[in-house]
mmCIF file of C-alpha atoms in Angstrom:
data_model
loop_
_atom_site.group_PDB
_atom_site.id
_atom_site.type_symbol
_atom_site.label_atom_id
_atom_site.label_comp_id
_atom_site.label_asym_id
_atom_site.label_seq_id
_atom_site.Cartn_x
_atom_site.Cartn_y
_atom_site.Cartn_z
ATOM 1 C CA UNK A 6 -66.734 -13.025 20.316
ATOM 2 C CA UNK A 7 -66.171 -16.363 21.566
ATOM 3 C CA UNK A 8 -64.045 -17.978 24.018
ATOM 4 C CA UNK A 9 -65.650 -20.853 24.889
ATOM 5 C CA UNK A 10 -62.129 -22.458 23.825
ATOM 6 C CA UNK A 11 -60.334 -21.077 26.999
ATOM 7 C CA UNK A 12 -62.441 -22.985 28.745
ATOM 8 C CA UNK A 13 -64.249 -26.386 29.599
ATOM 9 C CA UNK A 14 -65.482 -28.294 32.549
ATOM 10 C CA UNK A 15 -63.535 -31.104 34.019
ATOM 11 C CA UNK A 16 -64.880 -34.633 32.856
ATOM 12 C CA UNK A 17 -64.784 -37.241 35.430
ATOM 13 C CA UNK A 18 -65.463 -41.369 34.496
ATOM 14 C CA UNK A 19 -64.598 -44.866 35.736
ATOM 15 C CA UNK A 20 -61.474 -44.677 34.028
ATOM 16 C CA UNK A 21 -59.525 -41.825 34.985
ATOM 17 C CA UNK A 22 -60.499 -41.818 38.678
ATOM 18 C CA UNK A 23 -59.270 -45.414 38.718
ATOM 19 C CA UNK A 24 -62.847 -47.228 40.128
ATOM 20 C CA UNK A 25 -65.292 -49.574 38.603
ATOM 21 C CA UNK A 26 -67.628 -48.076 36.082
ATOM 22 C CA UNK A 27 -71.099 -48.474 38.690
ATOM 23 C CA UNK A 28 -72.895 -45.957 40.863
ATOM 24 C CA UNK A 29 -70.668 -47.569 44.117
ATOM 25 C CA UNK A 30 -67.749 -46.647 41.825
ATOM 26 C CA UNK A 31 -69.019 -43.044 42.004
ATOM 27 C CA UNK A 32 -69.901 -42.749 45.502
ATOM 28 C CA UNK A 33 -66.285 -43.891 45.833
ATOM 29 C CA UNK A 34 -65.203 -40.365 43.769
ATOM 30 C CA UNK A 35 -67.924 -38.168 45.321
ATOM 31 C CA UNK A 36 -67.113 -39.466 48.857
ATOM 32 C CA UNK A 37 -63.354 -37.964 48.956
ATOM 33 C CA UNK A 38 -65.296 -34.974 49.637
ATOM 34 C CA UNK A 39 -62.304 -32.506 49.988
ATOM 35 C CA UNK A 40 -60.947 -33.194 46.516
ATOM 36 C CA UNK A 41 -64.052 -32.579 44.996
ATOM 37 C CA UNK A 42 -64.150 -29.563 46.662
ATOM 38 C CA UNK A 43 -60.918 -28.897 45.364
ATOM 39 C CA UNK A 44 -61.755 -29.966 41.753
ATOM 40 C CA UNK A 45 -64.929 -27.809 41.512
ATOM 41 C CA UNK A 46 -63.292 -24.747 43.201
ATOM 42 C CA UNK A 47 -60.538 -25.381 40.324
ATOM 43 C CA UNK A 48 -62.320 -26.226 37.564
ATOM 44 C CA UNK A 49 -66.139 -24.664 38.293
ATOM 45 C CA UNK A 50 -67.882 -27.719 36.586
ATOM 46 C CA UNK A 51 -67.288 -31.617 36.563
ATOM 47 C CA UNK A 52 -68.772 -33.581 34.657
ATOM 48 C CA UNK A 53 -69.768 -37.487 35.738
ATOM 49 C CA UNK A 54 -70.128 -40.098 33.244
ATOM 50 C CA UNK A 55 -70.143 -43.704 32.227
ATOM 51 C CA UNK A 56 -71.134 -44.681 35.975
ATOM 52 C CA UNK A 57 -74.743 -46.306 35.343
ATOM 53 C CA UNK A 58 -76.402 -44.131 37.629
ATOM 54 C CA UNK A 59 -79.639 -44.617 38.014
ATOM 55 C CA UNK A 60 -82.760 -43.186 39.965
ATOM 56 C CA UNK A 61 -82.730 -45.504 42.475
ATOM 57 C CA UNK A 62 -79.113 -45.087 43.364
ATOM 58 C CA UNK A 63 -78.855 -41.341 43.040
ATOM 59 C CA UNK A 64 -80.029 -40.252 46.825
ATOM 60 C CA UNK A 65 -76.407 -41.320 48.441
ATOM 61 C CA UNK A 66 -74.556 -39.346 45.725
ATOM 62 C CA UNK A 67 -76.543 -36.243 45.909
ATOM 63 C CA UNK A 68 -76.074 -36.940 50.202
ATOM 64 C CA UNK A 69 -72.359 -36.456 49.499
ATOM 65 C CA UNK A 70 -72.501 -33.457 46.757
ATOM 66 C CA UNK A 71 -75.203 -31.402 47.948
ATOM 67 C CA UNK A 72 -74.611 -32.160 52.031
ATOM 68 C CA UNK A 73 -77.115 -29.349 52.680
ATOM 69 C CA UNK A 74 -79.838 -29.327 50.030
ATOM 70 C CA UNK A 75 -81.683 -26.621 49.476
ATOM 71 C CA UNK A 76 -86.125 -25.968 48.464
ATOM 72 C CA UNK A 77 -86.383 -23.880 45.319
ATOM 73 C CA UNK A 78 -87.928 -21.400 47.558
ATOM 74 C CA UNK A 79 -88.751 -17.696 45.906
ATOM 75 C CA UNK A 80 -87.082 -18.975 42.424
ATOM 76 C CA UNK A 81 -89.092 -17.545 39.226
ATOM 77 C CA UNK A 82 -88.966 -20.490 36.582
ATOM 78 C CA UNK A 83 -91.789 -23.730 36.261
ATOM 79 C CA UNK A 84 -90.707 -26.890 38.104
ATOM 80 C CA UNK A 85 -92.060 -29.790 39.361
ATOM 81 C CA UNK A 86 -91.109 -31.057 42.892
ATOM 82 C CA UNK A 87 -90.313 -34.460 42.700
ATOM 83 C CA UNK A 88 -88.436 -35.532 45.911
ATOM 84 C CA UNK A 89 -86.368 -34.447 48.906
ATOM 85 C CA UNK A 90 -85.577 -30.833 47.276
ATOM 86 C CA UNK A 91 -84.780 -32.684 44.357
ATOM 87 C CA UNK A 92 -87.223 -30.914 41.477
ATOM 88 C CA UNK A 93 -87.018 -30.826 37.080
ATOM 89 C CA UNK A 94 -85.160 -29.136 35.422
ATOM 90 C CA UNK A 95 -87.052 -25.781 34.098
ATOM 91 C CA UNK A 96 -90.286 -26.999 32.071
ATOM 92 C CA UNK A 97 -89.956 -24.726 29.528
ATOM 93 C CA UNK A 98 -91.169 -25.828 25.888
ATOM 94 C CA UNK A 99 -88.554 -27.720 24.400
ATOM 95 C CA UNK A 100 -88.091 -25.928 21.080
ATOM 96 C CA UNK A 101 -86.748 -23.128 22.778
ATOM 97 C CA UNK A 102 -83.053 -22.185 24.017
ATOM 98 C CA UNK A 103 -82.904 -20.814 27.516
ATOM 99 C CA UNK A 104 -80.604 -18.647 27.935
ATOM 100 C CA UNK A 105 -77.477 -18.660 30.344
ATOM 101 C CA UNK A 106 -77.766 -17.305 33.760
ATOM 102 C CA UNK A 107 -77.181 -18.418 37.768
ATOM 103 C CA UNK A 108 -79.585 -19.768 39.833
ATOM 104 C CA UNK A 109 -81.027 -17.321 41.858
ATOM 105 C CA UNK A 110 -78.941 -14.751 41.266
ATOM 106 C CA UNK A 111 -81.707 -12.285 41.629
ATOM 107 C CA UNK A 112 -82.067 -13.720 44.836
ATOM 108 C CA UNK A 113 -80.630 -12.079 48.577
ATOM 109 C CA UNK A 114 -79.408 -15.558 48.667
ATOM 110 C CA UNK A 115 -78.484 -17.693 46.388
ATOM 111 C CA UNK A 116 -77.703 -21.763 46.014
ATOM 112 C CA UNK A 117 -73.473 -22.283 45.928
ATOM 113 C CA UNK A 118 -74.256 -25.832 43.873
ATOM 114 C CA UNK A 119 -76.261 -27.649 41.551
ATOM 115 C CA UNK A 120 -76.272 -30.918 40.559
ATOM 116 C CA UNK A 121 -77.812 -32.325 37.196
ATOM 117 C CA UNK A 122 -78.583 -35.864 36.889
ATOM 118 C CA UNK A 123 -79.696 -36.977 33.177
ATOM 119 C CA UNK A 124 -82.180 -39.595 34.011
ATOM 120 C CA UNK A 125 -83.514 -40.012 30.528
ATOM 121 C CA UNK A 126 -81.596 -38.350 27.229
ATOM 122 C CA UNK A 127 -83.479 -36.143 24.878
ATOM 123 C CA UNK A 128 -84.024 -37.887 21.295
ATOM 124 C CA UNK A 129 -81.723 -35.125 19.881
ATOM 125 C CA UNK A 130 -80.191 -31.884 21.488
ATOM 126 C CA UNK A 131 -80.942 -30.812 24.722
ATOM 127 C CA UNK A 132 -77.429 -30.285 25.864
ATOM 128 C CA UNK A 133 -77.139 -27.848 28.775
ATOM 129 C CA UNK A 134 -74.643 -25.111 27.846
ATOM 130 C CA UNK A 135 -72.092 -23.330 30.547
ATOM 131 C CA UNK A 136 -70.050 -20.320 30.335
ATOM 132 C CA UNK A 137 -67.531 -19.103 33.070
ATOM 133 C CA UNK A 138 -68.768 -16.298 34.455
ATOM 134 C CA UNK A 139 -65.891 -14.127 34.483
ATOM 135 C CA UNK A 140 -65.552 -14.767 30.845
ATOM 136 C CA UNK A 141 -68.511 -13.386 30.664
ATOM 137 C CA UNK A 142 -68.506 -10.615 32.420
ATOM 138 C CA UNK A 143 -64.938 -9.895 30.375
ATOM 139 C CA UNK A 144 -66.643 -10.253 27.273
ATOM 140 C CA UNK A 145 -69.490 -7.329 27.479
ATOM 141 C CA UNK A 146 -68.188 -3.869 26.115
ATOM 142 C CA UNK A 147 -67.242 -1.122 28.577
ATOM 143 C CA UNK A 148 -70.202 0.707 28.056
ATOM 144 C CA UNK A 149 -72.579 -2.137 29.348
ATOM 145 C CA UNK A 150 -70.387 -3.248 32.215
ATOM 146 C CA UNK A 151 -70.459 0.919 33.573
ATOM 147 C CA UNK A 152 -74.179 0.982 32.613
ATOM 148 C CA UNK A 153 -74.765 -2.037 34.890
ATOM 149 C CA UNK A 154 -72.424 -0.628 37.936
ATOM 150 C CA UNK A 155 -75.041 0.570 40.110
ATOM 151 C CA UNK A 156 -77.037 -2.844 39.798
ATOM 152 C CA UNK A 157 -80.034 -3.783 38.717
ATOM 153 C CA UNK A 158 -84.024 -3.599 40.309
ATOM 154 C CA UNK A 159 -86.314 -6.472 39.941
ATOM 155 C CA UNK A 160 -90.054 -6.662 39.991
ATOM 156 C CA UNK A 161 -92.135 -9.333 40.517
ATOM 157 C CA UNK A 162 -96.418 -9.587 40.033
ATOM 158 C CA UNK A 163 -96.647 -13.003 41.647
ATOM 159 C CA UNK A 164 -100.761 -14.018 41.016
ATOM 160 C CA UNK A 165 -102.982 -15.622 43.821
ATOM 161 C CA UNK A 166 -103.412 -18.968 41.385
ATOM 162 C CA UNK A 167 -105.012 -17.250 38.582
ATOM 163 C CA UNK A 168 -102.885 -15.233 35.853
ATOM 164 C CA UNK A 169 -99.446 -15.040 33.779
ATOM 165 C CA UNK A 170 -96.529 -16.531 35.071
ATOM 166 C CA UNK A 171 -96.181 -18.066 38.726
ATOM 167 C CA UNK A 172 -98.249 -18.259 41.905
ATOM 168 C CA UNK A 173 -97.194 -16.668 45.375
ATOM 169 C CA UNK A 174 -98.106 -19.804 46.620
ATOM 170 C CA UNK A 175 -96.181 -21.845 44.167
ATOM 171 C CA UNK A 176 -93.226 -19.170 44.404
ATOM 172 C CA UNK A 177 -93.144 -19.751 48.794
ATOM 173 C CA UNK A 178 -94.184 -23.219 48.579
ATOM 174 C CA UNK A 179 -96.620 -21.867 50.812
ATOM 175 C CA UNK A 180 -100.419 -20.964 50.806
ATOM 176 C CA UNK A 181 -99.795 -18.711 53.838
ATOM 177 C CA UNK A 182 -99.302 -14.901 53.277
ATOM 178 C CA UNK A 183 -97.453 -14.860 56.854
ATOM 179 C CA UNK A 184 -94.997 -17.540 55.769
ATOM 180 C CA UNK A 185 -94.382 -15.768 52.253
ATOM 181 C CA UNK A 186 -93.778 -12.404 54.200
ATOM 182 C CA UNK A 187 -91.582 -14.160 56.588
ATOM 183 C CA UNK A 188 -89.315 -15.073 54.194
ATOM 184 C CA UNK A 189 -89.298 -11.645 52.496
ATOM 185 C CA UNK A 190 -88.110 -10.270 55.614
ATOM 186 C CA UNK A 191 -84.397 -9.043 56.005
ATOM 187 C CA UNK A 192 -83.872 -9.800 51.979
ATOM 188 C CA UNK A 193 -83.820 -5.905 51.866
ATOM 189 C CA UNK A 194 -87.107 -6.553 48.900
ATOM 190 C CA UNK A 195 -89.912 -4.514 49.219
ATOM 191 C CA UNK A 196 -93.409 -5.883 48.721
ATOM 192 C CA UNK A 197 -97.094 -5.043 48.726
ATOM 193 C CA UNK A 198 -100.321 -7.534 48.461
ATOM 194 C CA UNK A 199 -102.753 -5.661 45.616
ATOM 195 C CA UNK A 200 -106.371 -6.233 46.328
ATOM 196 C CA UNK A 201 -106.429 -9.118 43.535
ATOM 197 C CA UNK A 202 -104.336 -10.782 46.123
ATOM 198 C CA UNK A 203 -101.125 -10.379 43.748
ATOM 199 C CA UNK A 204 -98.001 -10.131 45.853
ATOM 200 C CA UNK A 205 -95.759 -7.588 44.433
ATOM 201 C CA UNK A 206 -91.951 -7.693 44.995
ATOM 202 C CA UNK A 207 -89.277 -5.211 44.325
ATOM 203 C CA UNK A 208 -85.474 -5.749 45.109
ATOM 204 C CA UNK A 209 -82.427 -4.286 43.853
ATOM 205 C CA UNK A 210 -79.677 -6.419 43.202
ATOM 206 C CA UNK A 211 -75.825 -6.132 42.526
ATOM 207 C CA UNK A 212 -75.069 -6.940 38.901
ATOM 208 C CA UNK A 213 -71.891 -8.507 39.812
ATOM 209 C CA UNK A 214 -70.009 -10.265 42.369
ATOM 210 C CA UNK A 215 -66.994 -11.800 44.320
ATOM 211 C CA UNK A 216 -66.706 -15.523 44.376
ATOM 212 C CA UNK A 217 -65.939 -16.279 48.546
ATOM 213 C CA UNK A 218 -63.434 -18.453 47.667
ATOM 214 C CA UNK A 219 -61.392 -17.370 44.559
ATOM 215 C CA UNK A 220 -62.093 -13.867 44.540
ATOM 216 C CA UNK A 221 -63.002 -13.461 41.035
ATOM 217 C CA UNK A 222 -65.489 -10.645 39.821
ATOM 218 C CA UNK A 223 -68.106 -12.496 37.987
ATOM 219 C CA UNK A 224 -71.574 -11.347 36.223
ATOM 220 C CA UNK A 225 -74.279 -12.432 38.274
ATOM 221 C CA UNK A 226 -77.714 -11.278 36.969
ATOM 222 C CA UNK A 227 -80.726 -12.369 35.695
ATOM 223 C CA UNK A 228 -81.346 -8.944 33.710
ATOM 224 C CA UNK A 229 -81.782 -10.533 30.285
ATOM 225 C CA UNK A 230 -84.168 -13.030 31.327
ATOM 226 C CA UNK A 231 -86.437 -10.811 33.139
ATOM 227 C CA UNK A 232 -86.276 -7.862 30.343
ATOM 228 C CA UNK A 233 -89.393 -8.294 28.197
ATOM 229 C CA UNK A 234 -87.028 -8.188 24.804
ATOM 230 C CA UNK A 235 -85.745 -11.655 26.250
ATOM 231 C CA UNK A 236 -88.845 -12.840 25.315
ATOM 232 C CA UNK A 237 -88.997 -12.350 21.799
ATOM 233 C CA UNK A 238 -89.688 -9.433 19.443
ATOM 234 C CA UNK A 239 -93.419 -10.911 18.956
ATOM 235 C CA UNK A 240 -93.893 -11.962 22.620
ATOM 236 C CA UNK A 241 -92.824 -8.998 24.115
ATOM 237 C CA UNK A 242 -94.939 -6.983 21.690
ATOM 238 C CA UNK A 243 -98.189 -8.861 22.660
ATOM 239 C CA UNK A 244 -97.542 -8.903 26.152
ATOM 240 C CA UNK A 245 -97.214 -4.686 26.010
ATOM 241 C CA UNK A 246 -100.679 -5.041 24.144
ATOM 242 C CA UNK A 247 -101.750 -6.774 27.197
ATOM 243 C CA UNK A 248 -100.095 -5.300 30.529
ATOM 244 C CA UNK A 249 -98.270 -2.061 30.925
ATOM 245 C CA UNK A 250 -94.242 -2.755 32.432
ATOM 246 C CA UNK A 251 -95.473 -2.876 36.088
ATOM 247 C CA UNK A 252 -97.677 -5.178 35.855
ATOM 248 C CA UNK A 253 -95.858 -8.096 33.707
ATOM 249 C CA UNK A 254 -95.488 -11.080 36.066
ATOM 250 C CA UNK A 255 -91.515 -10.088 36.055
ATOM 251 C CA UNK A 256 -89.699 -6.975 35.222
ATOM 252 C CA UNK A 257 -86.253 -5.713 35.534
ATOM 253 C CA UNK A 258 -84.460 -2.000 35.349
ATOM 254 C CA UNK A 259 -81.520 -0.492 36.689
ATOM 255 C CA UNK A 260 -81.283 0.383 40.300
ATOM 256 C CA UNK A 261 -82.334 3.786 39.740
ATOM 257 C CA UNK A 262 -85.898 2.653 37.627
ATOM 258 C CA UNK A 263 -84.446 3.579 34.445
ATOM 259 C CA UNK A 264 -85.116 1.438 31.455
ATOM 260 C CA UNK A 265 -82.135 -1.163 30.351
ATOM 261 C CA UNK A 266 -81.827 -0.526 26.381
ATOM 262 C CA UNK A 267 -82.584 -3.805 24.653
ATOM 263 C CA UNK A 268 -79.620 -3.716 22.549
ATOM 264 C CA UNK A 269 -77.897 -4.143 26.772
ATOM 265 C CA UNK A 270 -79.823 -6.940 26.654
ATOM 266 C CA UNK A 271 -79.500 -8.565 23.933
ATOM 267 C CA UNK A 272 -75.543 -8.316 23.995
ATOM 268 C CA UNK A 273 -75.408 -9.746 27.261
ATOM 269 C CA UNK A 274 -77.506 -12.560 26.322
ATOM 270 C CA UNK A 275 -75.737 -13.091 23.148
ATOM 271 C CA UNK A 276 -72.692 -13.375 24.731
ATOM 272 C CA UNK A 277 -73.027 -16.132 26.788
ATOM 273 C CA UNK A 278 -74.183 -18.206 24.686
ATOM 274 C CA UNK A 279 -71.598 -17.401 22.224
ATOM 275 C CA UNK A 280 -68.921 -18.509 24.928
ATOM 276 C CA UNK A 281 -70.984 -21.425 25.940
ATOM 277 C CA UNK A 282 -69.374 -25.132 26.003
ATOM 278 C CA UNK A 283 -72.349 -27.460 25.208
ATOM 279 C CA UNK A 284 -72.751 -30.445 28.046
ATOM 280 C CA UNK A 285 -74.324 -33.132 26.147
ATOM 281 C CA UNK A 286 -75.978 -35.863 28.202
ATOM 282 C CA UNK A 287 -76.467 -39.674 28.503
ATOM 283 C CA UNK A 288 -78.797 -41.270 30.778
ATOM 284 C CA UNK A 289 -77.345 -41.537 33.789
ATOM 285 C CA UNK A 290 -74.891 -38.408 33.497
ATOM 286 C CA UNK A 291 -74.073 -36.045 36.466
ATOM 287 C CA UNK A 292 -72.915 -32.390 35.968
ATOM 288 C CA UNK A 293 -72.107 -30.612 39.284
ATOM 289 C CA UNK A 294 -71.052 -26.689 38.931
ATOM 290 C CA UNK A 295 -70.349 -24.087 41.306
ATOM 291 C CA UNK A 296 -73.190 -21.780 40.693
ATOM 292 C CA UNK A 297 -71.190 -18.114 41.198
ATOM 293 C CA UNK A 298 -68.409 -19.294 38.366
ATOM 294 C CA UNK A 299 -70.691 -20.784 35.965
ATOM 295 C CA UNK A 300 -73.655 -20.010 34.070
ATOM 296 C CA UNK A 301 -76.044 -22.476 33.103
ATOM 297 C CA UNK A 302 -78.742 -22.847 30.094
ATOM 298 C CA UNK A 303 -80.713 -25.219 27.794
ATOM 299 C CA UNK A 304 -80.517 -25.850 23.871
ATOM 300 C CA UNK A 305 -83.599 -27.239 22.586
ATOM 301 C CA UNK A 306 -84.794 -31.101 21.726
ATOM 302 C CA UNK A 307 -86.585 -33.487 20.189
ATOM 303 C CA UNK A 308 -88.034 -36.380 22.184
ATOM 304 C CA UNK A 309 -88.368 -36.621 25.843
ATOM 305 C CA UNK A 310 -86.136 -34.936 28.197
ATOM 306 C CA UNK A 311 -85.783 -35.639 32.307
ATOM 307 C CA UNK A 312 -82.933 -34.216 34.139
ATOM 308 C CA UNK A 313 -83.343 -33.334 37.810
ATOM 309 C CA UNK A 314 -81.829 -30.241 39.648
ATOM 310 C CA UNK A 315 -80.670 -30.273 43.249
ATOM 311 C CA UNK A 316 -78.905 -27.594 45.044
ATOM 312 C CA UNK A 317 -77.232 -26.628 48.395
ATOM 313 C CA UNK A 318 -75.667 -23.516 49.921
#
């Protein structure tokens, strides 16, 4: 299946919003704040380009796009902080496609933005693919959609600096267990610190839900990235050699604690990327998305790669 024709994100540049082609140009588009409100509601993605941004002038563009930007607080995937709640884009190796999902969405709360800014071009590839999320969720067989009604749980084995996947600490941005716990409060997770200091997080999730705004039903899980068949047939096979389910630094079932079947998995996955548009950068690109009507991913590259993530409620 694949629809990614009924679909694309709006494409903004120097030329069709009538302004010279230079980051003041832009700030001249992103400043007329309610019609890109409008525009992003309308189209769930623009696209920026051809307006020489650079690192130096990106701070007063992100001010107007992302008025209240957000830490990457409690978010699973490898990133380096490099500003004001400005971080990389997932360092994951390069050769590998990650696959589409929204920020956070295992989250209690969740980022409404994001905003990409291409600050150097990978060699070749590297585009970051979106899908409309109610496309998605439209495109999965009955049988999947009824399996995933009752949500989905999540499980998280967060080490103390030493082990697989991510740190509490670097999880919380944190290194106190009061401040982690503080934030776990009133999420509805539940949580327990093992005696290797490992913080261990449960939390059921919806699988779905209602954008504020539009009202459409869209999927909004991260069930295929945390099932251990997302990893790979060899991968997950090792890493069952190694650690039984509970204790893999992330986890997923449904609500109840049954197991998702892999072929679930894999169609959702599949899916997505099937109905994917590919956004394919230039230096100095900006992709802004609303995070509940699009899903976001990577294709893999050649070269050297730098694009920077910001996000706001």
């Amino acid at each position: 299946m694949n629809t990614a024709s009924t679909w694309s994100p709006l494409e903004i540049t120097p030329e069709s919003a009538g302004v010279e082609a230079s980051p003041e140009g832009l700030l001249k588009v992103v400043g007329d704040s309610g019609t890109i409100d409008a525009r992003l509601i309308a189209e769930k993605a623009l696209v920026f380009r051809r307006f020489h941004l650079t690192p130096e002038a990106l701070e007063p563009v992100m001010s107007e796009l992302l008025p209240a930007r957000l830490a990457y607080v409690h978010g699973n995937s490898p990133r380096t902080k490099v500003g004001q709640n400005v971080y990389t884009s997932t360092e994951y190796p390069q050769e590998f496609t990650i696959s589409m999902h929204n920020e956070m969405s295992y989250s209690h709360q969740w980022p409404a933005r994001l905003l990409f800014f291409c600050e150097k071009a990978a060699e070749t590839g590297g585009a970051t693919p979106v899908t409309d999320a109610a496309l998605w969720l439209e495109s999965l067989d009955d049988e999947v959609r009824e399996a995933f009604a009752q949500g989905v749980c999540y499980r998280q084995n967060l080490h103390d600096g030493y082990g697989l996947g991510k740190s509490w600490q670097d999880t919380f941005e944190t290194t106190d267990r009061g401040q982690a716990e503080a934030f776990l409060e009133g999420t509805g997770a539940t949580w327990e610190w093992r005696p290797d200091g490992t913080l261990r997080i449960s939390q059921v999730r919806p699988a779905t839900a209602k954008h504020p705004v539009t009202g459409a039903e869209v999927w909004f899980n991260q069930s295929d990235q945390w099932h251990p068949v997302g990893l790979g047939g060899d991968t997950a096979a090792a890493l069952a050699q190694i650690l039984p389910p509970e204790e893999l630094p992330q986890s997923v079932t449904f609500a109840d604690g049954s197991s998702i079947p892999d072929e679930y998995v894999i169609q959702v996955r599949d899916r997505a990327l099937e109905a994917a548009v590919d956004v394919d950068w230039h230096t100095g690109d900006l992709l802004l998305i609303d995070n509940m009507l699009v899903a976001h991913g990577r294709r893999p590259y050649t070269g050297t790669r730098r694009v920077l993530v910001a996000m706001s409620d």
